[in-house]
Protein backbone atom coordinates (compact mmCIF):
# COMPACT_ATOMS: atom_id res chain seq x y z
CA UNK A 1 0.00 0.00 0.00
CA UNK A 2 1.12 3.53 -0.73
CA UNK A 3 0.39 6.14 1.94
CA UNK A 4 1.19 9.86 1.92
CA UNK A 5 1.86 10.52 5.63
CA UNK A 6 1.70 14.33 5.61
CA UNK A 7 -1.41 16.05 4.24
CA UNK A 8 -3.11 19.31 5.24
CA UNK A 9 -6.73 20.31 4.71
CA UNK A 10 -8.59 23.60 4.62
CA UNK A 11 -8.64 23.46 8.43
CA UNK A 12 -4.97 24.43 8.43
CA UNK A 13 -4.76 28.20 8.10
CA UNK A 14 -2.32 27.98 5.20
CA UNK A 15 -4.01 25.20 3.22
CA UNK A 16 -6.92 25.02 0.80
CA UNK A 17 -7.89 21.35 0.34
CA UNK A 18 -11.50 20.38 0.97
CA UNK A 19 -12.06 16.88 2.44
CA UNK A 20 -13.89 15.81 -0.77
CA UNK A 21 -10.99 17.01 -2.92
CA UNK A 22 -8.47 15.14 -0.75
CA UNK A 23 -10.28 11.83 -1.24
CA UNK A 24 -10.66 12.43 -4.98
CA UNK A 25 -6.95 13.21 -5.34
CA UNK A 26 -5.91 10.14 -3.31
CA UNK A 27 -7.89 7.96 -5.71
CA UNK A 28 -6.61 9.81 -8.77
CA UNK A 29 -3.01 9.33 -7.67
CA UNK A 30 -3.49 5.61 -6.98
CA UNK A 31 -2.67 5.90 -3.29
CA UNK A 32 -4.26 3.66 -0.65
CA UNK A 33 -4.44 6.40 1.91
CA UNK A 34 -3.01 9.39 3.73
CA UNK A 35 -2.35 10.72 7.20
CA UNK A 36 -4.24 13.94 7.87
CA UNK A 37 -1.89 16.28 9.72
CA UNK A 38 -3.36 19.77 10.10
CA UNK A 39 -1.59 22.42 12.13
CA UNK A 40 -2.73 22.12 15.76
CA UNK A 41 -6.27 21.02 14.92
CA UNK A 42 -8.19 17.81 14.31
CA UNK A 43 -11.23 19.61 12.92
CA UNK A 44 -10.95 17.76 9.63
CA UNK A 45 -11.23 14.28 11.13
CA UNK A 46 -15.04 14.08 11.45
CA UNK A 47 -15.48 15.44 7.93
CA UNK A 48 -12.82 13.34 6.23
CA UNK A 49 -13.22 9.97 7.95
CA UNK A 50 -16.78 9.15 6.77
CA UNK A 51 -15.85 10.12 3.19
CA UNK A 52 -12.70 7.98 3.38
CA UNK A 53 -14.60 4.99 4.72
CA UNK A 54 -17.12 5.22 1.92
CA UNK A 55 -14.37 5.45 -0.68
CA UNK A 56 -12.25 2.67 0.82
CA UNK A 57 -9.38 5.07 1.55
CA UNK A 58 -7.24 4.59 4.66
CA UNK A 59 -6.95 7.76 6.74
CA UNK A 60 -4.52 7.85 9.65
CA UNK A 61 -5.58 10.39 12.25
CA UNK A 62 -2.78 12.82 12.86
CA UNK A 63 -1.93 16.38 13.74
CA UNK A 64 1.07 18.66 13.21
CA UNK A 65 1.97 20.03 16.62
CA UNK A 66 3.89 23.09 17.60
CA UNK A 67 6.11 22.10 20.52
CA UNK A 68 7.08 24.43 23.33
CA UNK A 69 9.25 24.20 26.37
CA UNK A 70 8.48 26.65 29.18
CA UNK A 71 6.43 28.64 26.67
CA UNK A 72 9.16 28.88 24.06
CA UNK A 73 8.74 27.14 20.68
CA UNK A 74 11.42 24.48 20.23
CA UNK A 75 10.19 22.62 17.15
CA UNK A 76 7.37 20.83 15.40
CA UNK A 77 6.24 17.23 15.45
CA UNK A 78 3.62 15.25 13.70
CA UNK A 79 1.61 12.84 15.77
CA UNK A 80 0.29 9.85 13.82
CA UNK A 81 -2.19 7.09 14.76
CA UNK A 82 -3.95 9.37 17.23
CA UNK A 83 -7.25 8.80 19.01
CA UNK A 84 -7.91 12.34 20.18
CA UNK A 85 -6.64 15.90 19.88
CA UNK A 86 -3.48 16.86 21.77
CA UNK A 87 -4.30 20.29 23.09
CA UNK A 88 -1.10 21.15 24.91
CA UNK A 89 1.94 22.73 23.26
CA UNK A 90 4.30 21.79 26.09
CA UNK A 91 6.65 18.90 25.38
CA UNK A 92 6.16 16.80 28.57
CA UNK A 93 2.38 16.95 28.12
CA UNK A 94 2.64 16.08 24.42
CA UNK A 95 4.82 13.07 25.28
CA UNK A 96 2.30 11.93 27.91
CA UNK A 97 -0.71 12.43 25.66
CA UNK A 98 0.93 10.60 22.75
CA UNK A 99 1.90 7.68 24.96
CA UNK A 100 -1.62 7.44 26.39
CA UNK A 101 -3.15 7.07 22.95
CA UNK A 102 -0.30 5.04 21.44
CA UNK A 103 0.42 7.71 18.85
CA UNK A 104 3.78 7.96 17.10
CA UNK A 105 5.65 11.26 17.28
CA UNK A 106 7.62 12.07 14.14
CA UNK A 107 10.06 14.94 13.60
CA UNK A 108 9.24 16.61 10.31
CA UNK A 109 11.71 17.83 7.69
CA UNK A 110 14.45 17.81 10.36
CA UNK A 111 17.17 19.45 8.28
CA UNK A 112 15.10 22.02 6.33
CA UNK A 113 16.90 25.30 6.91
CA UNK A 114 13.88 27.36 5.85
CA UNK A 115 11.55 25.99 8.51
CA UNK A 116 11.40 25.73 12.27
CA UNK A 117 13.96 23.20 13.37
CA UNK A 118 14.85 21.23 16.44
CA UNK A 119 18.06 22.72 17.65
CA UNK A 120 18.43 20.24 20.52
CA UNK A 121 19.10 16.89 18.90
CA UNK A 122 19.44 15.23 22.30
CA UNK A 123 15.62 15.37 22.42
CA UNK A 124 15.18 13.30 19.31
CA UNK A 125 15.32 9.91 20.98
CA UNK A 126 12.10 10.79 22.81
CA UNK A 127 10.32 10.45 19.45
CA UNK A 128 9.53 7.43 17.31
CA UNK A 129 10.76 8.55 13.93
CA UNK A 130 11.79 11.23 11.49
CA UNK A 131 10.34 12.36 8.20
CA UNK A 132 13.07 11.63 5.68
CA UNK A 133 11.28 12.92 2.60
CA UNK A 134 9.14 16.06 2.53
CA UNK A 135 8.13 17.33 -0.92
CA UNK A 136 8.06 20.93 0.23
CA UNK A 137 11.76 21.03 1.03
CA UNK A 138 13.33 23.46 -1.42
CA UNK A 139 16.55 21.43 -1.58
CA UNK A 140 16.59 17.68 -1.89
CA UNK A 141 19.90 17.58 -0.03
CA UNK A 142 17.94 18.31 3.18
CA UNK A 143 15.91 15.15 2.58
CA UNK A 144 19.04 13.17 1.78
CA UNK A 145 20.60 14.33 5.02
CA UNK A 146 17.50 13.18 6.94
CA UNK A 147 17.58 9.83 5.16
CA UNK A 148 21.25 9.33 6.04
CA UNK A 149 20.62 10.36 9.64
CA UNK A 150 17.72 7.91 9.99
CA UNK A 151 19.81 5.10 8.55
CA UNK A 152 22.81 5.77 10.75
CA UNK A 153 20.83 6.19 13.95
CA UNK A 154 18.27 3.50 13.17
CA UNK A 155 15.29 5.83 13.32
CA UNK A 156 11.96 4.85 11.83
CA UNK A 157 11.41 6.83 8.66
CA UNK A 158 8.31 8.42 7.13
CA UNK A 159 7.59 10.47 4.00
CA UNK A 160 4.88 12.86 2.96
CA UNK A 161 3.99 15.52 0.45
CA UNK A 162 3.08 18.14 3.09
CA UNK A 163 0.31 18.96 0.60
CA UNK A 164 -1.50 22.25 1.15
CA UNK A 165 -3.47 22.00 -2.10
CA UNK A 166 -4.96 18.78 -3.51
CA UNK A 167 -2.60 18.61 -6.50
CA UNK A 168 0.40 18.10 -4.22
CA UNK A 169 -1.01 14.94 -2.62
CA UNK A 170 1.10 11.89 -3.44
CA UNK A 171 4.27 13.81 -4.28
CA UNK A 172 5.83 11.70 -1.52
CA UNK A 173 4.65 8.54 0.18
CA UNK A 174 5.75 5.38 1.91
CA UNK A 175 5.06 1.92 0.57
CA UNK A 176 4.59 -1.11 2.81
CA UNK A 177 3.32 -4.67 2.63
CA UNK A 178 0.01 -5.01 4.43
CA UNK A 179 -3.57 -3.83 4.36
CA UNK A 180 -4.48 -2.35 7.71
CA UNK A 181 -3.62 0.70 9.77
CA UNK A 182 -2.09 -1.59 12.41
CA UNK A 183 0.17 -3.19 9.80
CA UNK A 184 1.20 0.26 8.62
CA UNK A 185 2.09 1.27 12.17
CA UNK A 186 4.15 -1.88 12.64
CA UNK A 187 5.89 -1.45 9.29
CA UNK A 188 6.94 2.10 10.26
CA UNK A 189 8.21 1.00 13.67
CA UNK A 190 10.07 -2.00 12.24
CA UNK A 191 11.54 0.19 9.48
CA UNK A 192 9.99 -1.94 6.80
CA UNK A 193 8.80 0.84 4.52
CA UNK A 194 10.01 2.06 1.15
CA UNK A 195 10.35 5.82 0.79
CA UNK A 196 9.31 7.46 -2.48
CA UNK A 197 8.91 11.05 -3.47
CA UNK A 198 9.61 14.06 -5.62
CA UNK A 199 9.84 17.72 -4.70
CA UNK A 200 6.84 19.96 -5.31
CA UNK A 201 7.44 22.99 -7.48
CA UNK A 202 8.60 25.98 -5.41
CA UNK A 203 5.62 27.81 -6.95
CA UNK A 204 3.36 25.66 -4.79
CA UNK A 205 4.39 27.75 -1.77
CA UNK A 206 2.49 30.64 -3.34
CA UNK A 207 -0.75 28.78 -2.61
CA UNK A 208 -0.03 28.81 1.14
CA UNK A 209 0.42 32.55 1.04
CA UNK A 210 -2.82 32.93 -0.89
CA UNK A 211 -4.58 30.72 1.66
CA UNK A 212 -3.23 32.71 4.60
CA UNK A 213 -4.37 35.97 3.03
CA UNK A 214 -7.82 34.47 2.35
CA UNK A 215 -7.65 35.61 -1.26
CA UNK A 216 -9.43 32.45 -2.41
CA UNK A 217 -11.57 29.86 -0.69
CA UNK A 218 -11.01 26.12 -0.28
CA UNK A 219 -10.52 24.09 -3.46
ZN1 LIG B 1 2.95 20.21 7.30
mmCIF file with all atom_site columns, N, CA and C in Angstrom, residues 3-57:
data_model
loop_
_atom_site.group_PDB
_atom_site.id
_atom_site.type_symbol
_atom_site.label_atom_id
_atom_site.label_alt_id
_atom_site.label_comp_id
_atom_site.label_asym_id
_atom_site.label_entity_id
_atom_site.label_seq_id
_atom_site.pdbx_PDB_ins_code
_atom_site.Cartn_x
_atom_site.Cartn_y
_atom_site.Cartn_z
_atom_site.occupancy
_atom_site.B_iso_or_equiv
_atom_site.pdbx_formal_charge
_atom_site.auth_seq_id
_atom_site.auth_comp_id
_atom_site.auth_asym_id
_atom_site.auth_atom_id
_atom_site.pdbx_PDB_model_num
ATOM 1   N N  . UNK A 1 3  ? 1.041   5.173  1.049  1.00 0.00 ? 3  UNK A N  1
ATOM 2   C CA . UNK A 1 3  ? 0.385   6.136  1.941  1.00 0.00 ? 3  UNK A CA 1
ATOM 3   C C  . UNK A 1 3  ? 1.212   7.431  2.021  1.00 0.00 ? 3  UNK A C  1
ATOM 4   N N  . UNK A 1 4  ? 0.566   8.543  1.751  1.00 0.00 ? 4  UNK A N  1
ATOM 5   C CA . UNK A 1 4  ? 1.192   9.865  1.922  1.00 0.00 ? 4  UNK A CA 1
ATOM 6   C C  . UNK A 1 4  ? 0.955   10.278 3.384  1.00 0.00 ? 4  UNK A C  1
ATOM 7   N N  . UNK A 1 5  ? 2.023   10.353 4.170  1.00 0.00 ? 5  UNK A N  1
ATOM 8   C CA . UNK A 1 5  ? 1.856   10.522 5.626  1.00 0.00 ? 5  UNK A CA 1
ATOM 9   C C  . UNK A 1 5  ? 1.850   11.982 6.104  1.00 0.00 ? 5  UNK A C  1
ATOM 10  N N  . UNK A 1 6  ? 1.670   12.919 5.195  1.00 0.00 ? 6  UNK A N  1
ATOM 11  C CA . UNK A 1 6  ? 1.699   14.332 5.613  1.00 0.00 ? 6  UNK A CA 1
ATOM 12  C C  . UNK A 1 6  ? 0.810   15.162 4.685  1.00 0.00 ? 6  UNK A C  1
ATOM 13  N N  . UNK A 1 7  ? -0.450  15.321 5.086  1.00 0.00 ? 7  UNK A N  1
ATOM 14  C CA . UNK A 1 7  ? -1.410  16.055 4.239  1.00 0.00 ? 7  UNK A CA 1
ATOM 15  C C  . UNK A 1 7  ? -2.197  17.048 5.088  1.00 0.00 ? 7  UNK A C  1
ATOM 16  N N  . UNK A 1 8  ? -2.321  18.264 4.578  1.00 0.00 ? 8  UNK A N  1
ATOM 17  C CA . UNK A 1 8  ? -3.107  19.311 5.242  1.00 0.00 ? 8  UNK A CA 1
ATOM 18  C C  . UNK A 1 8  ? -4.446  19.500 4.538  1.00 0.00 ? 8  UNK A C  1
ATOM 19  N N  . UNK A 1 9  ? -5.419  20.003 5.297  1.00 0.00 ? 9  UNK A N  1
ATOM 20  C CA . UNK A 1 9  ? -6.731  20.311 4.714  1.00 0.00 ? 9  UNK A CA 1
ATOM 21  C C  . UNK A 1 9  ? -7.017  21.799 4.905  1.00 0.00 ? 9  UNK A C  1
ATOM 22  N N  . UNK A 1 10 ? -8.179  22.207 4.475  1.00 0.00 ? 10 UNK A N  1
ATOM 23  C CA . UNK A 1 10 ? -8.594  23.605 4.616  1.00 0.00 ? 10 UNK A CA 1
ATOM 24  C C  . UNK A 1 10 ? -8.658  24.048 6.082  1.00 0.00 ? 10 UNK A C  1
ATOM 25  N N  . UNK A 1 11 ? -8.597  23.087 7.012  1.00 0.00 ? 11 UNK A N  1
ATOM 26  C CA . UNK A 1 11 ? -8.642  23.456 8.427  1.00 0.00 ? 11 UNK A CA 1
ATOM 27  C C  . UNK A 1 11 ? -7.289  23.906 8.963  1.00 0.00 ? 11 UNK A C  1
ATOM 28  N N  . UNK A 1 12 ? -6.244  23.774 8.119  1.00 0.00 ? 12 UNK A N  1
ATOM 29  C CA . UNK A 1 12 ? -4.969  24.428 8.430  1.00 0.00 ? 12 UNK A CA 1
ATOM 30  C C  . UNK A 1 12 ? -5.069  25.828 7.834  1.00 0.00 ? 12 UNK A C  1
ATOM 31  N N  . UNK A 1 13 ? -4.584  26.819 8.566  1.00 0.00 ? 13 UNK A N  1
ATOM 32  C CA . UNK A 1 13 ? -4.765  28.200 8.097  1.00 0.00 ? 13 UNK A CA 1
ATOM 33  C C  . UNK A 1 13 ? -4.082  28.486 6.755  1.00 0.00 ? 13 UNK A C  1
ATOM 34  N N  . UNK A 1 14 ? -3.057  27.717 6.437  1.00 0.00 ? 14 UNK A N  1
ATOM 35  C CA . UNK A 1 14 ? -2.316  27.981 5.205  1.00 0.00 ? 14 UNK A CA 1
ATOM 36  C C  . UNK A 1 14 ? -2.592  26.942 4.114  1.00 0.00 ? 14 UNK A C  1
ATOM 37  N N  . UNK A 1 15 ? -3.704  26.223 4.227  1.00 0.00 ? 15 UNK A N  1
ATOM 38  C CA . UNK A 1 15 ? -4.008  25.195 3.222  1.00 0.00 ? 15 UNK A CA 1
ATOM 39  C C  . UNK A 1 15 ? -5.423  25.365 2.672  1.00 0.00 ? 15 UNK A C  1
ATOM 40  N N  . UNK A 1 16 ? -5.656  24.761 1.504  1.00 0.00 ? 16 UNK A N  1
ATOM 41  C CA . UNK A 1 16 ? -6.917  25.017 0.800  1.00 0.00 ? 16 UNK A CA 1
ATOM 42  C C  . UNK A 1 16 ? -7.752  23.771 0.500  1.00 0.00 ? 16 UNK A C  1
ATOM 43  N N  . UNK A 1 17 ? -7.229  22.575 0.811  1.00 0.00 ? 17 UNK A N  1
ATOM 44  C CA . UNK A 1 17 ? -7.886  21.352 0.338  1.00 0.00 ? 17 UNK A CA 1
ATOM 45  C C  . UNK A 1 17 ? -9.148  20.988 1.116  1.00 0.00 ? 17 UNK A C  1
ATOM 46  N N  . UNK A 1 18 ? -10.245 20.843 0.365  1.00 0.00 ? 18 UNK A N  1
ATOM 47  C CA . UNK A 1 18 ? -11.498 20.380 0.975  1.00 0.00 ? 18 UNK A CA 1
ATOM 48  C C  . UNK A 1 18 ? -11.412 18.877 1.188  1.00 0.00 ? 18 UNK A C  1
ATOM 49  N N  . UNK A 1 19 ? -12.089 18.336 2.211  1.00 0.00 ? 19 UNK A N  1
ATOM 50  C CA . UNK A 1 19 ? -12.059 16.882 2.437  1.00 0.00 ? 19 UNK A CA 1
ATOM 51  C C  . UNK A 1 19 ? -12.438 16.084 1.180  1.00 0.00 ? 19 UNK A C  1
ATOM 52  N N  . UNK A 1 20 ? -13.459 16.528 0.449  1.00 0.00 ? 20 UNK A N  1
ATOM 53  C CA . UNK A 1 20 ? -13.886 15.813 -0.765 1.00 0.00 ? 20 UNK A CA 1
ATOM 54  C C  . UNK A 1 20 ? -12.757 15.787 -1.797 1.00 0.00 ? 20 UNK A C  1
ATOM 55  N N  . UNK A 1 21 ? -12.060 16.929 -1.919 1.00 0.00 ? 21 UNK A N  1
ATOM 56  C CA . UNK A 1 21 ? -10.985 17.009 -2.924 1.00 0.00 ? 21 UNK A CA 1
ATOM 57  C C  . UNK A 1 21 ? -9.813  16.117 -2.528 1.00 0.00 ? 21 UNK A C  1
ATOM 58  N N  . UNK A 1 22 ? -9.566  16.000 -1.222 1.00 0.00 ? 22 UNK A N  1
ATOM 59  C CA . UNK A 1 22 ? -8.468  15.145 -0.751 1.00 0.00 ? 22 UNK A CA 1
ATOM 60  C C  . UNK A 1 22 ? -8.731  13.699 -1.172 1.00 0.00 ? 22 UNK A C  1
ATOM 61  N N  . UNK A 1 23 ? -9.944  13.215 -0.899 1.00 0.00 ? 23 UNK A N  1
ATOM 62  C CA . UNK A 1 23 ? -10.283 11.829 -1.240 1.00 0.00 ? 23 UNK A CA 1
ATOM 63  C C  . UNK A 1 23 ? -10.181 11.601 -2.748 1.00 0.00 ? 23 UNK A C  1
ATOM 64  N N  . UNK A 1 24 ? -10.702 12.554 -3.518 1.00 0.00 ? 24 UNK A N  1
ATOM 65  C CA . UNK A 1 24 ? -10.656 12.430 -4.982 1.00 0.00 ? 24 UNK A CA 1
ATOM 66  C C  . UNK A 1 24 ? -9.222  12.327 -5.477 1.00 0.00 ? 24 UNK A C  1
ATOM 67  N N  . UNK A 1 25 ? -8.363  13.171 -4.906 1.00 0.00 ? 25 UNK A N  1
ATOM 68  C CA . UNK A 1 25 ? -6.955  13.209 -5.341 1.00 0.00 ? 25 UNK A CA 1
ATOM 69  C C  . UNK A 1 25 ? -6.224  11.918 -4.956 1.00 0.00 ? 25 UNK A C  1
ATOM 70  N N  . UNK A 1 26 ? -6.524  11.402 -3.765 1.00 0.00 ? 26 UNK A N  1
ATOM 71  C CA . UNK A 1 26 ? -5.909  10.140 -3.315 1.00 0.00 ? 26 UNK A CA 1
ATOM 72  C C  . UNK A 1 26 ? -6.228  9.040  -4.333 1.00 0.00 ? 26 UNK A C  1
ATOM 73  N N  . UNK A 1 27 ? -7.485  8.992  -4.755 1.00 0.00 ? 27 UNK A N  1
ATOM 74  C CA . UNK A 1 27 ? -7.890  7.962  -5.715 1.00 0.00 ? 27 UNK A CA 1
ATOM 75  C C  . UNK A 1 27 ? -7.247  8.189  -7.080 1.00 0.00 ? 27 UNK A C  1
ATOM 76  N N  . UNK A 1 28 ? -7.203  9.462  -7.475 1.00 0.00 ? 28 UNK A N  1
ATOM 77  C CA . UNK A 1 28 ? -6.610  9.811  -8.771 1.00 0.00 ? 28 UNK A CA 1
ATOM 78  C C  . UNK A 1 28 ? -5.129  9.424  -8.828 1.00 0.00 ? 28 UNK A C  1
ATOM 79  N N  . UNK A 1 29 ? -4.441  9.601  -7.699 1.00 0.00 ? 29 UNK A N  1
ATOM 80  C CA . UNK A 1 29 ? -3.006  9.329  -7.671 1.00 0.00 ? 29 UNK A CA 1
ATOM 81  C C  . UNK A 1 29 ? -2.688  7.851  -7.410 1.00 0.00 ? 29 UNK A C  1
ATOM 82  N N  . UNK A 1 30 ? -3.719  7.035  -7.206 1.00 0.00 ? 30 UNK A N  1
ATOM 83  C CA . UNK A 1 30 ? -3.492  5.606  -6.984 1.00 0.00 ? 30 UNK A CA 1
ATOM 84  C C  . UNK A 1 30 ? -2.907  5.287  -5.621 1.00 0.00 ? 30 UNK A C  1
ATOM 85  N N  . UNK A 1 31 ? -3.140  6.167  -4.654 1.00 0.00 ? 31 UNK A N  1
ATOM 86  C CA . UNK A 1 31 ? -2.674  5.900  -3.288 1.00 0.00 ? 31 UNK A CA 1
ATOM 87  C C  . UNK A 1 31 ? -3.722  5.085  -2.542 1.00 0.00 ? 31 UNK A C  1
ATOM 88  N N  . UNK A 1 32 ? -3.296  4.382  -1.491 1.00 0.00 ? 32 UNK A N  1
ATOM 89  C CA . UNK A 1 32 ? -4.264  3.658  -0.654 1.00 0.00 ? 32 UNK A CA 1
ATOM 90  C C  . UNK A 1 32 ? -4.756  4.524  0.489  1.00 0.00 ? 32 UNK A C  1
ATOM 91  N N  . UNK A 1 33 ? -3.993  5.549  0.815  1.00 0.00 ? 33 UNK A N  1
ATOM 92  C CA . UNK A 1 33 ? -4.438  6.400  1.913  1.00 0.00 ? 33 UNK A CA 1
ATOM 93  C C  . UNK A 1 33 ? -3.472  7.521  2.226  1.00 0.00 ? 33 UNK A C  1
ATOM 94  N N  . UNK A 1 34 ? -3.821  8.248  3.281  1.00 0.00 ? 34 UNK A N  1
ATOM 95  C CA . UNK A 1 34 ? -3.015  9.390  3.733  1.00 0.00 ? 34 UNK A CA 1
ATOM 96  C C  . UNK A 1 34 ? -3.052  9.458  5.263  1.00 0.00 ? 34 UNK A C  1
ATOM 97  N N  . UNK A 1 35 ? -2.173  10.286 5.810  1.00 0.00 ? 35 UNK A N  1
ATOM 98  C CA . UNK A 1 35 ? -2.351  10.719 7.201  1.00 0.00 ? 35 UNK A CA 1
ATOM 99  C C  . UNK A 1 35 ? -2.755  12.187 7.129  1.00 0.00 ? 35 UNK A C  1
ATOM 100 N N  . UNK A 1 36 ? -3.800  12.534 7.847  1.00 0.00 ? 36 UNK A N  1
ATOM 101 C CA . UNK A 1 36 ? -4.237  13.937 7.865  1.00 0.00 ? 36 UNK A CA 1
ATOM 102 C C  . UNK A 1 36 ? -3.536  14.622 9.038  1.00 0.00 ? 36 UNK A C  1
ATOM 103 N N  . UNK A 1 37 ? -2.766  15.659 8.714  1.00 0.00 ? 37 UNK A N  1
ATOM 104 C CA . UNK A 1 37 ? -1.894  16.276 9.724  1.00 0.00 ? 37 UNK A CA 1
ATOM 105 C C  . UNK A 1 37 ? -2.014  17.801 9.683  1.00 0.00 ? 37 UNK A C  1
ATOM 106 N N  . UNK A 1 38 ? -3.172  18.303 10.088 1.00 0.00 ? 38 UNK A N  1
ATOM 107 C CA . UNK A 1 38 ? -3.362  19.766 10.100 1.00 0.00 ? 38 UNK A CA 1
ATOM 108 C C  . UNK A 1 38 ? -2.583  20.396 11.246 1.00 0.00 ? 38 UNK A C  1
ATOM 109 N N  . UNK A 1 39 ? -2.321  21.689 11.098 1.00 0.00 ? 39 UNK A N  1
ATOM 110 C CA . UNK A 1 39 ? -1.586  22.422 12.127 1.00 0.00 ? 39 UNK A CA 1
ATOM 111 C C  . UNK A 1 39 ? -2.453  22.616 13.378 1.00 0.00 ? 39 UNK A C  1
ATOM 112 N N  . UNK A 1 40 ? -2.107  21.937 14.448 1.00 0.00 ? 40 UNK A N  1
ATOM 113 C CA . UNK A 1 40 ? -2.733  22.120 15.764 1.00 0.00 ? 40 UNK A CA 1
ATOM 114 C C  . UNK A 1 40 ? -4.260  22.062 15.764 1.00 0.00 ? 40 UNK A C  1
ATOM 115 N N  . UNK A 1 41 ? -4.820  21.229 14.900 1.00 0.00 ? 41 UNK A N  1
ATOM 116 C CA . UNK A 1 41 ? -6.271  21.023 14.924 1.00 0.00 ? 41 UNK A CA 1
ATOM 117 C C  . UNK A 1 41 ? -6.622  19.644 14.356 1.00 0.00 ? 41 UNK A C  1
ATOM 118 N N  . UNK A 1 42 ? -7.718  19.090 14.861 1.00 0.00 ? 42 UNK A N  1
ATOM 119 C CA . UNK A 1 42 ? -8.187  17.814 14.312 1.00 0.00 ? 42 UNK A CA 1
ATOM 120 C C  . UNK A 1 42 ? -9.594  18.011 13.721 1.00 0.00 ? 42 UNK A C  1
ATOM 121 N N  . UNK A 1 43 ? -9.909  19.256 13.429 1.00 0.00 ? 43 UNK A N  1
ATOM 122 C CA . UNK A 1 43 ? -11.232 19.615 12.924 1.00 0.00 ? 43 UNK A CA 1
ATOM 123 C C  . UNK A 1 43 ? -11.629 18.843 11.674 1.00 0.00 ? 43 UNK A C  1
ATOM 124 N N  . UNK A 1 44 ? -10.635 18.459 10.888 1.00 0.00 ? 44 UNK A N  1
ATOM 125 C CA . UNK A 1 44 ? -10.949 17.764 9.627  1.00 0.00 ? 44 UNK A CA 1
ATOM 126 C C  . UNK A 1 44 ? -11.398 16.321 9.843  1.00 0.00 ? 44 UNK A C  1
ATOM 127 N N  . UNK A 1 45 ? -10.946 15.714 10.939 1.00 0.00 ? 45 UNK A N  1
ATOM 128 C CA . UNK A 1 45 ? -11.228 14.277 11.132 1.00 0.00 ? 45 UNK A CA 1
ATOM 129 C C  . UNK A 1 45 ? -12.697 13.893 10.903 1.00 0.00 ? 45 UNK A C  1
ATOM 130 N N  . UNK A 1 46 ? -13.649 14.534 11.613 1.00 0.00 ? 46 UNK A N  1
ATOM 131 C CA . UNK A 1 46 ? -15.042 14.077 11.453 1.00 0.00 ? 46 UNK A CA 1
ATOM 132 C C  . UNK A 1 46 ? -15.614 14.298 10.052 1.00 0.00 ? 46 UNK A C  1
ATOM 133 N N  . UNK A 1 47 ? -14.997 15.218 9.302  1.00 0.00 ? 47 UNK A N  1
ATOM 134 C CA . UNK A 1 47 ? -15.479 15.440 7.929  1.00 0.00 ? 47 UNK A CA 1
ATOM 135 C C  . UNK A 1 47 ? -14.855 14.426 6.969  1.00 0.00 ? 47 UNK A C  1
ATOM 136 N N  . UNK A 1 48 ? -13.566 14.184 7.173  1.00 0.00 ? 48 UNK A N  1
ATOM 137 C CA . UNK A 1 48 ? -12.824 13.344 6.232  1.00 0.00 ? 48 UNK A CA 1
ATOM 138 C C  . UNK A 1 48 ? -13.071 11.847 6.424  1.00 0.00 ? 48 UNK A C  1
ATOM 139 N N  . UNK A 1 49 ? -13.164 11.413 7.681  1.00 0.00 ? 49 UNK A N  1
ATOM 140 C CA . UNK A 1 49 ? -13.222 9.967  7.946  1.00 0.00 ? 49 UNK A CA 1
ATOM 141 C C  . UNK A 1 49 ? -14.432 9.261  7.320  1.00 0.00 ? 49 UNK A C  1
ATOM 142 N N  . UNK A 1 50 ? -15.650 9.829  7.412  1.00 0.00 ? 50 UNK A N  1
ATOM 143 C CA . UNK A 1 50 ? -16.780 9.146  6.766  1.00 0.00 ? 50 UNK A CA 1
ATOM 144 C C  . UNK A 1 50 ? -16.614 9.070  5.245  1.00 0.00 ? 50 UNK A C  1
ATOM 145 N N  . UNK A 1 51 ? -16.065 10.126 4.642  1.00 0.00 ? 51 UNK A N  1
ATOM 146 C CA . UNK A 1 51 ? -15.851 10.122 3.185  1.00 0.00 ? 51 UNK A CA 1
ATOM 147 C C  . UNK A 1 51 ? -14.831 9.048  2.811  1.00 0.00 ? 51 UNK A C  1
ATOM 148 N N  . UNK A 1 52 ? -13.772 8.948  3.646  1.00 0.00 ? 52 UNK A N  1
ATOM 149 C CA . UNK A 1 52 ? -12.701 7.984  3.379  1.00 0.00 ? 52 UNK A CA 1
ATOM 150 C C  . UNK A 1 52 ? -13.234 6.556  3.478  1.00 0.00 ? 52 UNK A C  1
ATOM 151 N N  . UNK A 1 53 ? -14.050 6.334  4.494  1.00 0.00 ? 53 UNK A N  1
ATOM 152 C CA . UNK A 1 53 ? -14.599 4.993  4.724  1.00 0.00 ? 53 UNK A CA 1
ATOM 153 C C  . UNK A 1 53 ? -15.436 4.564  3.514  1.00 0.00 ? 53 UNK A C  1
ATOM 154 N N  . UNK A 1 54 ? -16.249 5.491  3.064  1.00 0.00 ? 54 UNK A N  1
ATOM 155 C CA . UNK A 1 54 ? -17.121 5.219  1.920  1.00 0.00 ? 54 UNK A CA 1
ATOM 156 C C  . UNK A 1 54 ? -16.303 4.908  0.660  1.00 0.00 ? 54 UNK A C  1
ATOM 157 N N  . UNK A 1 55 ? -15.185 5.604  0.528  1.00 0.00 ? 55 UNK A N  1
ATOM 158 C CA . UNK A 1 55 ? -14.369 5.453  -0.682 1.00 0.00 ? 55 UNK A CA 1
ATOM 159 C C  . UNK A 1 55 ? -13.336 4.330  -0.552 1.00 0.00 ? 55 UNK A C  1
ATOM 160 N N  . UNK A 1 56 ? -13.249 3.718  0.621  1.00 0.00 ? 56 UNK A N  1
ATOM 161 C CA . UNK A 1 56 ? -12.247 2.670  0.824  1.00 0.00 ? 56 UNK A CA 1
ATOM 162 C C  . UNK A 1 56 ? -10.829 3.213  0.894  1.00 0.00 ? 56 UNK A C  1
ATOM 163 N N  . UNK A 1 57 ? -10.704 4.429  1.409  1.00 0.00 ? 57 UNK A N  1
ATOM 164 C CA . UNK A 1 57 ? -9.382  5.069  1.547  1.00 0.00 ? 57 UNK A CA 1
ATOM 165 C C  . UNK A 1 57 ? -8.975  5.017  3.019  1.00 0.00 ? 57 UNK A C  1
#
